[in-house]
Short mmCIF file of C-alpha atoms and ligand atoms in Angstrom, two decimals:
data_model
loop_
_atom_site.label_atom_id
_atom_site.label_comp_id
_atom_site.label_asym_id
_atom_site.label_seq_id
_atom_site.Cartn_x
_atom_site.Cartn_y
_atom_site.Cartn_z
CA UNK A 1 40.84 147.22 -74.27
CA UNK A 2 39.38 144.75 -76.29
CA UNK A 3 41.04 142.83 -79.38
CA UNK A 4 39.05 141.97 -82.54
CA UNK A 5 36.70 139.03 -83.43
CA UNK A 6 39.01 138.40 -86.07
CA UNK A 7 42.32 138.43 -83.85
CA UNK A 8 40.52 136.75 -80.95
CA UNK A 9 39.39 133.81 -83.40
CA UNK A 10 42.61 132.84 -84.98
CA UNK A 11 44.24 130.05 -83.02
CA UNK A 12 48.48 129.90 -83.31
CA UNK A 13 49.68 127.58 -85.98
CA UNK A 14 50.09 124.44 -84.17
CA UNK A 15 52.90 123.37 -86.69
CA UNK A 16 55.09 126.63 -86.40
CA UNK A 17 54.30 126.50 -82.78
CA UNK A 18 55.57 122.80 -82.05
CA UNK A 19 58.32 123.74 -83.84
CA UNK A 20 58.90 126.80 -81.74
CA UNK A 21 58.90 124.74 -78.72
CA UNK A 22 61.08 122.03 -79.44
CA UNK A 23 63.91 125.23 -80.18
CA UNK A 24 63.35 126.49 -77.22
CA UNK A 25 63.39 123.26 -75.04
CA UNK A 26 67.17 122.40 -77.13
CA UNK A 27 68.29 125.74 -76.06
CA UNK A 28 67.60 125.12 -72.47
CA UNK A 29 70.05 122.07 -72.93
CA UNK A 30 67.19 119.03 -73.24
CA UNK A 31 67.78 116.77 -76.15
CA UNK A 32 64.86 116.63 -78.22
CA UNK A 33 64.59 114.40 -81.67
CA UNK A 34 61.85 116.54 -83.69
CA UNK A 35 59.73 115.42 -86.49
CA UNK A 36 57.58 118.76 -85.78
CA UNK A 37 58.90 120.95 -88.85
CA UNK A 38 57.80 120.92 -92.15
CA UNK A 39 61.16 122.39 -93.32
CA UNK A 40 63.85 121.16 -95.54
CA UNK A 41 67.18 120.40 -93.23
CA UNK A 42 69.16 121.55 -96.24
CA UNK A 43 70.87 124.73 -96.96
CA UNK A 44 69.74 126.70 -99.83
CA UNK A 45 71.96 125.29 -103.03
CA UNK A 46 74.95 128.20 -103.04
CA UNK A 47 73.85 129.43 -106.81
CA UNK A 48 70.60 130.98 -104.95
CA UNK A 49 72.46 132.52 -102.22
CA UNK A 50 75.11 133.76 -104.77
CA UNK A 51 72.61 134.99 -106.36
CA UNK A 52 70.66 137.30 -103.87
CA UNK A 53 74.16 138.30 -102.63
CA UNK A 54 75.25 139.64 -106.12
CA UNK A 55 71.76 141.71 -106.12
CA UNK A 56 72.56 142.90 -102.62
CA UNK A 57 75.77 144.06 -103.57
CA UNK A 58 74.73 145.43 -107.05
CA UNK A 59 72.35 147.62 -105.00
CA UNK A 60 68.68 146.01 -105.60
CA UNK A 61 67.71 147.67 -102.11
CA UNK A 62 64.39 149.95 -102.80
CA UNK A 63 61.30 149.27 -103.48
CA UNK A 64 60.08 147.30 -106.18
CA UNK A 65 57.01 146.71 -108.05
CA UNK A 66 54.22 144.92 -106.40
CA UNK A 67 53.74 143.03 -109.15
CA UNK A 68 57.33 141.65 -109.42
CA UNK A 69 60.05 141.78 -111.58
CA UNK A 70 59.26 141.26 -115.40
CA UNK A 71 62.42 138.01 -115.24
CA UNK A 72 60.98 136.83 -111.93
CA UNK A 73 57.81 137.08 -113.75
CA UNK A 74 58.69 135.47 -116.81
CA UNK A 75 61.09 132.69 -114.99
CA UNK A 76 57.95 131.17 -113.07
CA UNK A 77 55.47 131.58 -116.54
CA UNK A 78 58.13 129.36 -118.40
CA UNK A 79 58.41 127.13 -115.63
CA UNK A 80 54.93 126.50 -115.26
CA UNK A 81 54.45 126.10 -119.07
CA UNK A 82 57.30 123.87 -119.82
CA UNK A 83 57.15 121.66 -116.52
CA UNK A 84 53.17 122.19 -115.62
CA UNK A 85 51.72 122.53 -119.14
CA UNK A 86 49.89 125.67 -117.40
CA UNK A 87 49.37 128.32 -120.44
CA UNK A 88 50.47 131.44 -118.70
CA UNK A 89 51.96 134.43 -119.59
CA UNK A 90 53.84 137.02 -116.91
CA UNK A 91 50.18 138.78 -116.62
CA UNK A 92 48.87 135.41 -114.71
CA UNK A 93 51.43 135.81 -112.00
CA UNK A 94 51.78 137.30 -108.54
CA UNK A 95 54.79 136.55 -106.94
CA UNK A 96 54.18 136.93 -102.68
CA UNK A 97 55.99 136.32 -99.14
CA UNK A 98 55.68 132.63 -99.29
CA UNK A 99 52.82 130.15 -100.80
CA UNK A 100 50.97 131.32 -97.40
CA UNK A 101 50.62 134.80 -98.67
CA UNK A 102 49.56 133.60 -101.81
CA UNK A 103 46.85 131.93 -100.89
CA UNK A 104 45.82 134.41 -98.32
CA UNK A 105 45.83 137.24 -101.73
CA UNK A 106 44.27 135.09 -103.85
CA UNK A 107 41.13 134.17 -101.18
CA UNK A 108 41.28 137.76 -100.09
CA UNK A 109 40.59 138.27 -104.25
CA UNK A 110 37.84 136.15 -104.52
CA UNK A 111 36.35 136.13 -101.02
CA UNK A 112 33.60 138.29 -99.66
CA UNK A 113 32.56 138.92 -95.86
CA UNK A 114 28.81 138.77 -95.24
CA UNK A 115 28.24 137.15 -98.26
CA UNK A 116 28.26 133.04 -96.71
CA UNK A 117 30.45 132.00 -99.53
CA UNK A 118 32.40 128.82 -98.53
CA UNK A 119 35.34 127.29 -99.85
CA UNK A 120 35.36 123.01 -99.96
CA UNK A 121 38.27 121.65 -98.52
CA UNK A 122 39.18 117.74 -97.89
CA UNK A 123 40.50 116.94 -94.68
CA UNK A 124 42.86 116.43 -93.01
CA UNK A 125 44.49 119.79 -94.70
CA UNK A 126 47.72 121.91 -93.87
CA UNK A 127 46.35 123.95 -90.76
CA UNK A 128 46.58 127.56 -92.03
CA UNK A 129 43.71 126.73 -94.52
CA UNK A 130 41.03 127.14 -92.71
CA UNK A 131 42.22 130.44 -90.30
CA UNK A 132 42.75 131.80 -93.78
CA UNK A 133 39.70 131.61 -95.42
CA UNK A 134 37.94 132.61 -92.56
CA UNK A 135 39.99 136.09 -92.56
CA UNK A 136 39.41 136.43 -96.14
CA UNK A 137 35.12 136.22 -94.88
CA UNK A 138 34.61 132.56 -95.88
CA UNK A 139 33.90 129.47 -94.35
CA UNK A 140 35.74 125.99 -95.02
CA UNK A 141 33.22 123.28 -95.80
CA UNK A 142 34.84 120.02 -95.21
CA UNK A 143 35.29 116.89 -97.28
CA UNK A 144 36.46 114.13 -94.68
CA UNK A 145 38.62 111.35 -95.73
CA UNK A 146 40.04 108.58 -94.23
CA UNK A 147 43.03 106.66 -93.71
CA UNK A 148 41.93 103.75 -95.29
CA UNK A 149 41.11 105.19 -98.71
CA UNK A 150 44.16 107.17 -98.21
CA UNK A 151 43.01 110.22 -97.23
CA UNK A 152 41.84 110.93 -100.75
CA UNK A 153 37.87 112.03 -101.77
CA UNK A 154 36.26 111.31 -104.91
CA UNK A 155 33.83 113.74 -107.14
CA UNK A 156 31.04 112.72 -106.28
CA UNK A 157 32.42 113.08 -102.77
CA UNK A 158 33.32 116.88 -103.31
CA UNK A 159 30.49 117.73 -105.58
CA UNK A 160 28.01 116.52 -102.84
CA UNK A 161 29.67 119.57 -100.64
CA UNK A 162 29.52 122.15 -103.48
CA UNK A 163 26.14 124.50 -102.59
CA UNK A 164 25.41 128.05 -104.27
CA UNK A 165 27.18 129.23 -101.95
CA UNK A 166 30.39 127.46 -102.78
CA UNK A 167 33.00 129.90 -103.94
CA UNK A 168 36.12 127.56 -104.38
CA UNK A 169 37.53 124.33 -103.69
CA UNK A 170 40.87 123.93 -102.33
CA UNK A 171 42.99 120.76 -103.44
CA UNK A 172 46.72 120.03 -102.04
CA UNK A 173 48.53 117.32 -103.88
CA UNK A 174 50.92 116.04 -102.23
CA UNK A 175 48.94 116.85 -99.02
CA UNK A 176 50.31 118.36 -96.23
CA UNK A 177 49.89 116.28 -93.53
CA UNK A 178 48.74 112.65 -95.23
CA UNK A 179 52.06 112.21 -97.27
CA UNK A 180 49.51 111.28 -99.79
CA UNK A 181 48.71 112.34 -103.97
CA UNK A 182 45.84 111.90 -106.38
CA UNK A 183 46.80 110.25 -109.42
CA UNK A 184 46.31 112.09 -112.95
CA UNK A 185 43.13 110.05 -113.48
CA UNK A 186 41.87 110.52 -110.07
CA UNK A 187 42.52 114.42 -110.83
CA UNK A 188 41.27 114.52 -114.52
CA UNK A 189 38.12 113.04 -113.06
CA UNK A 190 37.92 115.83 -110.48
CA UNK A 191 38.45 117.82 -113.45
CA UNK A 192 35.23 116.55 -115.40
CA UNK A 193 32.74 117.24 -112.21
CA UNK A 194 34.45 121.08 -112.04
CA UNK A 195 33.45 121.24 -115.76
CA UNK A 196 29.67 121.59 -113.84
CA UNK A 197 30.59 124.11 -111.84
CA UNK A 198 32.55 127.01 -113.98
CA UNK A 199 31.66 129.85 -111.00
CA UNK A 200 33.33 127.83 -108.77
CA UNK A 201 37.09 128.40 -108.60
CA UNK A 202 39.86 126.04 -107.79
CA UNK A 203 42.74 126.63 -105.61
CA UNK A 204 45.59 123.67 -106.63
CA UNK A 205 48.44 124.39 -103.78
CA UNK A 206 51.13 122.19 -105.70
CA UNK A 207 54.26 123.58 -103.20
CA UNK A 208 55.23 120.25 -102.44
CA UNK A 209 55.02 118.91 -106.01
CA UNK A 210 59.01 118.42 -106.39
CA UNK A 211 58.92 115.85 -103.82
CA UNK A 212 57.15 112.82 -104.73
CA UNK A 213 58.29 109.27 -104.40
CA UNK A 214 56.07 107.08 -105.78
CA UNK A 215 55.61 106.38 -109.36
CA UNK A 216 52.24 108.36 -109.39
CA UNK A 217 53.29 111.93 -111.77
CA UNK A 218 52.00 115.00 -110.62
CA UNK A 219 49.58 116.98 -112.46
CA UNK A 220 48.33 120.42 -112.25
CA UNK A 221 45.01 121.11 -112.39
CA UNK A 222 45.58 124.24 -114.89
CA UNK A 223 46.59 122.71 -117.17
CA UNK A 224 43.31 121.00 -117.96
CA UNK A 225 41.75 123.23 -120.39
CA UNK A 226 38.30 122.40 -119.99
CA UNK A 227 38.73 124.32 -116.06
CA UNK A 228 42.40 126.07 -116.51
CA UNK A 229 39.98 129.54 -116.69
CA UNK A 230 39.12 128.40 -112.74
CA UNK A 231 42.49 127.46 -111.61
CA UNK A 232 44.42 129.13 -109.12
CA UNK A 233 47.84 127.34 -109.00
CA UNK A 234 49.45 127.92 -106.15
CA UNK A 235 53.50 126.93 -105.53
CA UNK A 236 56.54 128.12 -103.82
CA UNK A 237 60.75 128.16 -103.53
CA UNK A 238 60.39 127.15 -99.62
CA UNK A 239 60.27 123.17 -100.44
CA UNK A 240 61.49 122.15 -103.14
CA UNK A 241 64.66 124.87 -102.45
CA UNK A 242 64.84 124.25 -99.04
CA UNK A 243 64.17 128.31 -98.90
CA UNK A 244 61.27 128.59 -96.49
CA UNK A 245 62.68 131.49 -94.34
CA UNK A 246 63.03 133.51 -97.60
CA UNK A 247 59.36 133.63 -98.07
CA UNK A 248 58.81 133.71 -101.15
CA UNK A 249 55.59 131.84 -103.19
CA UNK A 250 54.05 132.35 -106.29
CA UNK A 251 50.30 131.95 -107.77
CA UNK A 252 49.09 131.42 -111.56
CA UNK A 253 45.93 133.11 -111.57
CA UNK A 254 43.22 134.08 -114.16
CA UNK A 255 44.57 137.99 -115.13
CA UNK A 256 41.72 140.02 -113.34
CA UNK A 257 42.61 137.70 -109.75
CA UNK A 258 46.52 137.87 -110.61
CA UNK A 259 46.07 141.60 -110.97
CA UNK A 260 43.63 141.87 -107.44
CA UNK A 261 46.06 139.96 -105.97
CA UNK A 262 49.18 142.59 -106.92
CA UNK A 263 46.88 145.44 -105.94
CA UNK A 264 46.02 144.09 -102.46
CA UNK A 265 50.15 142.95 -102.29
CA UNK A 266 50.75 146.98 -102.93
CA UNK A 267 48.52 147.90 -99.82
CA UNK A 268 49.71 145.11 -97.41
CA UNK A 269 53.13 144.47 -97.89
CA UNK A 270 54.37 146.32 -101.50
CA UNK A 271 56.60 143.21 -102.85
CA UNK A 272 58.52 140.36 -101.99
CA UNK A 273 62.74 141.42 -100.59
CA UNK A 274 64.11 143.15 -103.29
CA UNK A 275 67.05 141.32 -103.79
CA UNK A 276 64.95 137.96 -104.14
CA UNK A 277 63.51 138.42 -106.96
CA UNK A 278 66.60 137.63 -108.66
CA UNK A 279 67.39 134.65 -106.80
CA UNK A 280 63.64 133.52 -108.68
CA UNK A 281 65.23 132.78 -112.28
CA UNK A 282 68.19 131.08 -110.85
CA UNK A 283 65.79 128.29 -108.57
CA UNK A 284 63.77 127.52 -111.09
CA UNK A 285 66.77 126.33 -113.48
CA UNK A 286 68.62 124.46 -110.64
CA UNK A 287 67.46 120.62 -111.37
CA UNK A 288 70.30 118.76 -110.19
CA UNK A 289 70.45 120.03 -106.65
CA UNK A 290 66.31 119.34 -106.18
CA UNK A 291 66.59 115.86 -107.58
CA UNK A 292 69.08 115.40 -105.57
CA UNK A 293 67.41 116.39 -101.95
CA UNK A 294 64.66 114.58 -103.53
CA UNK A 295 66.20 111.58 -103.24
CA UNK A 296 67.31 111.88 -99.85
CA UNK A 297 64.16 112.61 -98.86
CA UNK A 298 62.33 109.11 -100.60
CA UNK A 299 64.99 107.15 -98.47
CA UNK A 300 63.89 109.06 -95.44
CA UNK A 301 60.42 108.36 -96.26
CA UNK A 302 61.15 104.63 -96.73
CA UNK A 303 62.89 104.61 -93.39
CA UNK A 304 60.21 106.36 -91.83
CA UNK A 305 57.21 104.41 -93.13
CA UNK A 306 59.01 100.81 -92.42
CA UNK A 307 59.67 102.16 -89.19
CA UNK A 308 55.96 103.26 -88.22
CA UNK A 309 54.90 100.04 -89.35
CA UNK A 310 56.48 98.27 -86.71
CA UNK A 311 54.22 100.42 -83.73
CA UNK A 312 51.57 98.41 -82.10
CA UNK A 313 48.00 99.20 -82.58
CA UNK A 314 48.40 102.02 -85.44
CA UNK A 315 47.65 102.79 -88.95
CA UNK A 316 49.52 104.78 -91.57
CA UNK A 317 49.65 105.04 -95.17
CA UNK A 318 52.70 104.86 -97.20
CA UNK A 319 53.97 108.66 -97.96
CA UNK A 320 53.95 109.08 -101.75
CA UNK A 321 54.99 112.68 -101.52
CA UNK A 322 55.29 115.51 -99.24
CA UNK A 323 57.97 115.36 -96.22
CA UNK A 324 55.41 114.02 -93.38
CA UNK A 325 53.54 110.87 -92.16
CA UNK A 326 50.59 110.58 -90.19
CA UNK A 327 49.49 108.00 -88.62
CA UNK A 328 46.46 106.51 -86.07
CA UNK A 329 47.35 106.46 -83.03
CA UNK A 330 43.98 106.61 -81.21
CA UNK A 331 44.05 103.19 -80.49
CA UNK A 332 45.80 104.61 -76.97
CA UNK A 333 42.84 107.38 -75.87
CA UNK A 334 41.91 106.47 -73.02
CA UNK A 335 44.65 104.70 -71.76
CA UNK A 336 47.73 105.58 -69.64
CA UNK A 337 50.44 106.39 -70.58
CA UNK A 338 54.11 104.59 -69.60
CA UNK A 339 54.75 107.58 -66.99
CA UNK A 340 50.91 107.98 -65.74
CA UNK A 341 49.47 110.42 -68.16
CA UNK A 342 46.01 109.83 -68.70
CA UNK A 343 45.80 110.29 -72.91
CA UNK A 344 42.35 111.54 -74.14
CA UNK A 345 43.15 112.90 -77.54
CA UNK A 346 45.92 113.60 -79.75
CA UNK A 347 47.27 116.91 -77.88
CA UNK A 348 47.53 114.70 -74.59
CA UNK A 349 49.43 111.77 -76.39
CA UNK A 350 51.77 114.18 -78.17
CA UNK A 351 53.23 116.20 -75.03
CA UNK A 352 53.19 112.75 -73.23
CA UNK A 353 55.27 111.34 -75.71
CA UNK A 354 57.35 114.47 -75.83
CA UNK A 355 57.63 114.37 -71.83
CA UNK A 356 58.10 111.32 -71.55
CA UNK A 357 60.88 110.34 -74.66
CA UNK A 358 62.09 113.69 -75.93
CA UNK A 359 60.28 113.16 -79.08
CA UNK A 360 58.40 115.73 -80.83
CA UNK A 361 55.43 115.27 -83.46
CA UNK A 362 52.57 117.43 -83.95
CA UNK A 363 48.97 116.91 -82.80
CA UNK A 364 46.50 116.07 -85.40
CA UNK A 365 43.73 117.87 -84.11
CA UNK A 366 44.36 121.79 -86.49
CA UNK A 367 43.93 119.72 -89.40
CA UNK A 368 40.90 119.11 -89.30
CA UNK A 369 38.27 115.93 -90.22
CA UNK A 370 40.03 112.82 -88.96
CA UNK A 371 42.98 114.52 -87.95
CA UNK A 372 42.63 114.47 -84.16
CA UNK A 373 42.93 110.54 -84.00
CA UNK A 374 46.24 111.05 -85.75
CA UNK A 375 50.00 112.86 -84.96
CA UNK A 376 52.22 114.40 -87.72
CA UNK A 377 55.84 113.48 -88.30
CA UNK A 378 57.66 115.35 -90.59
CA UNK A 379 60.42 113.46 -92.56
CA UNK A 380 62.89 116.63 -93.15
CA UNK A 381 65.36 115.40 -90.98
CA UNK A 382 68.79 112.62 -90.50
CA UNK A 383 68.12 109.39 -91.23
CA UNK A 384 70.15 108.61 -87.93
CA UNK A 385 67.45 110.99 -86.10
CA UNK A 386 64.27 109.24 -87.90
CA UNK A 387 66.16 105.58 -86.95
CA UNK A 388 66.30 106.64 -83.11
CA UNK A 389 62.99 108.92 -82.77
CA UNK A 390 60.59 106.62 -84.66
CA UNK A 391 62.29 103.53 -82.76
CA UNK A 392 61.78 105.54 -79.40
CA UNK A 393 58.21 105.86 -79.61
CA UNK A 394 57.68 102.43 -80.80
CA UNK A 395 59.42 101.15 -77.05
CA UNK A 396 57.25 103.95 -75.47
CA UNK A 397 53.95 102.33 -77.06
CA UNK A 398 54.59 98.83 -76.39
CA UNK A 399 54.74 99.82 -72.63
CA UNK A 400 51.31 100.98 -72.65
N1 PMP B 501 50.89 124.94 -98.56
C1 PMP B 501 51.19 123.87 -97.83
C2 PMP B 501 50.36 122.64 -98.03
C3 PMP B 501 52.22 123.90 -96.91
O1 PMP B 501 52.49 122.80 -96.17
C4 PMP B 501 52.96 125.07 -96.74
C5 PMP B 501 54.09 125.06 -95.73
N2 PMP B 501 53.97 125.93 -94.73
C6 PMP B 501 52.62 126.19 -97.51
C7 PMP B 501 51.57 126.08 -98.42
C8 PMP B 501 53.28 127.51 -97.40
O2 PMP B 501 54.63 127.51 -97.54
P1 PMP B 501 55.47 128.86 -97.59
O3 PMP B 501 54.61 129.94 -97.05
O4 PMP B 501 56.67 128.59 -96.78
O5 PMP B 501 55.78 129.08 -99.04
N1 LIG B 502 54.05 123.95 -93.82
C1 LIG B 502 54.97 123.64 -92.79
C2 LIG B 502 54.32 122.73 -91.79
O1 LIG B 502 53.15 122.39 -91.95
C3 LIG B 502 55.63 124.84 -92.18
C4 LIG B 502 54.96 125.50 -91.02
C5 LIG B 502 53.71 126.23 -91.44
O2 LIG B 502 53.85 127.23 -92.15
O3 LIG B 502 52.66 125.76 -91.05
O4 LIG B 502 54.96 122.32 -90.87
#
């Protein structure tokens, strides 16, 4: 029996998979130092937890609406109007299993199959965008950037990739996996070329906006007016919360795609868990307890960068935001490695390493443009594990 196109076209995510492995390699007793998973090593503050608990116990078990609950609602709307400057009411919201169902609603909203439409992404991107634009019926049209401009593109850049066929552009600031952010200017000026396009929408996935550590602010491209009518923000609890097996994301959406996006939410999955939707308002207040894995995480990424620096023969850039680095290392294709392994690509050199060090990072190569000449290290870990892993596979490169 055969599968679908559609099933038989998807590849696994490489990131969830990596970290999949390195589990099941530490339960068969190997030590393994991972930088694979782009997850918070936190527990969820206790007032969320509390919180879900008390709506467990108070009975919030049925269903819900698809559209959320009207605090839930209302909690993210006053979020992203006091903290974003996004004009929103409780109608712009859609409140989904994680940011990654949010973004697979909102391009299942605005997507059409057969149609050719193609959403502009710059690469390297977080791996799931392109898999899910193509199961929304799009294609992902490419904007590669480069380590040395630091992985940013400019208009002119982007607009040179936008056809009649373009249907959105997707921006991720701070990106998922180059550590890096556009400044406001850098953004306002994206803003200004968008003003030429008003068919074309603009997907802003902000989810790691609460973790930045340079001086560079954050700002969200809603809250632009001249293109806020485009804007799809999209932003979750899993980050910034350290709540990313709770699943729950959110999108700020023009009414009519907010509303398409509830109405496919009530034919795929109905709602978020019922009892989360009260742990929303609760987040969203909790300052003290972000800032404070915040900071642990901009040592971490100190640690991590001055540690990278020291490996022969590669090139990173300084993460500004996000949890991850990602460096060049294909200085060492075709070469061999310490142990023998012949290294051709960025999937060779990564289960090499991990062979050959107990070291885990993730291949380059599902994110797309320049990403295969580069591995993924994720940040969201001890700074005793980042000391010994990073300092592990600088000994294992210097043997080359
Ligand atoms: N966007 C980016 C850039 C991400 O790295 C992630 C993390 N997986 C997500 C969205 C989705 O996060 P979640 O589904 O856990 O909310
Ligand atoms: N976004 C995280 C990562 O890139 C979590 C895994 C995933 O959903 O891809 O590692």
């Amino acid at each position: 029996m055969e599968l679908s196109d559609r099933a038989k076209s998807i590849p696994p995510s490489i990131t969830l998979a990596v970290g999949a492995q390195v589990k099941e390699l530490k339960a068969a007793g190997k030590k393994v130092i991972a930088f694979g998973a782009g997850e918070p090593d936190f527990n969820t503050p206790e007032p969320i937890v509390q919180a879900a608990i008390d709506a467990l116990r108070s009975g919030v078990t049925r269903y819900m609406p698809s559209s959320g609950t009207p605090e839930a609602r209302e909690a993210i709307a006053h979020k992203l109007q006091t903290e974003n400057n996004i004009e929103c009411s409780q109608a712009n919201i859609s409140i989904n299993a994680g940011a990654k169902m949010s973004i697979n609603l909102a391009l299942m909203a605005i997507l059409d199959f057969g149609k050719n439409q193609e959403v502009v992404v710059p690469t390297p991107a977080w791996v799931s965008y392109k898999p899910m634009i193509e199961l929304a019926g799009g294609k992902m049209v490419e904007v590669p950037t480069e380590v040395f401009s630091g992985f940013k593109c400019t208009p002119e850049e982007l607009e040179a990739k936008i056809t009649p066929n373009t249907k959105a552009i997707m921006l991720n600031t701070p990106s998922n996996p180059c550590g890096t952010m556009y400044t406001p200017s850098e953004l306002q000026a994206i803003a200004k070329m968008l003003e030429r396009h008003p068919e074309v929408y603009v997907l802003s996935d902000e989810i790691y906006e609460r973790l930045i550590y340079s001086d560079v602010q954050h700002l969200s491209l809603g809250s632009i007016p001249e293109i806020a009518h485009q804007v799809i923000t999209i932003n979750g609890l899993s980050k910034a919360f350290a709540m990313t097996g709770w699943r729950m994301g959110y999108a700020c959406a023009p009414e009519p795609v907010a509303k398409a996006m509830n109405t496919l939410q009530s034919q795929i999955n109905t709602s978020i868990t019922s009892f989360c939707y009260a742990t929303i308002p609760v987040a969203l207040g909790l300052h003290e307890e972000v800032e404070a894995m915040r900071q642990v995480f901009a040592k971490r990424a100190k640690l991590m960068f001055a540690l990278i620096q020291q490996w022969p023969n590669t090139e990173c850039v300084e993460p500004a935001g996000a949890f991850y680095a990602f460096p060049k290392i294909s200085h060492y294709f075709g070469r061999t490695s310490p142990a023998g392994r012949e290294i051709t690509d960025s999937v060779s050199f990564t289960s090499a390493l991990l062979e050959e060090t107990g070291v885990a990072v993730v291949p380059g190569d599902d994110f797309g443009g320049c990403g295969p000449e580069h591995v993924r290290l994720s940040f969201a870990c001890s700074e005793e594990q980042i000391t010994e892993g990073v300092h592990k596979i600088c000994e294992w490169l210097e043997q080359f």
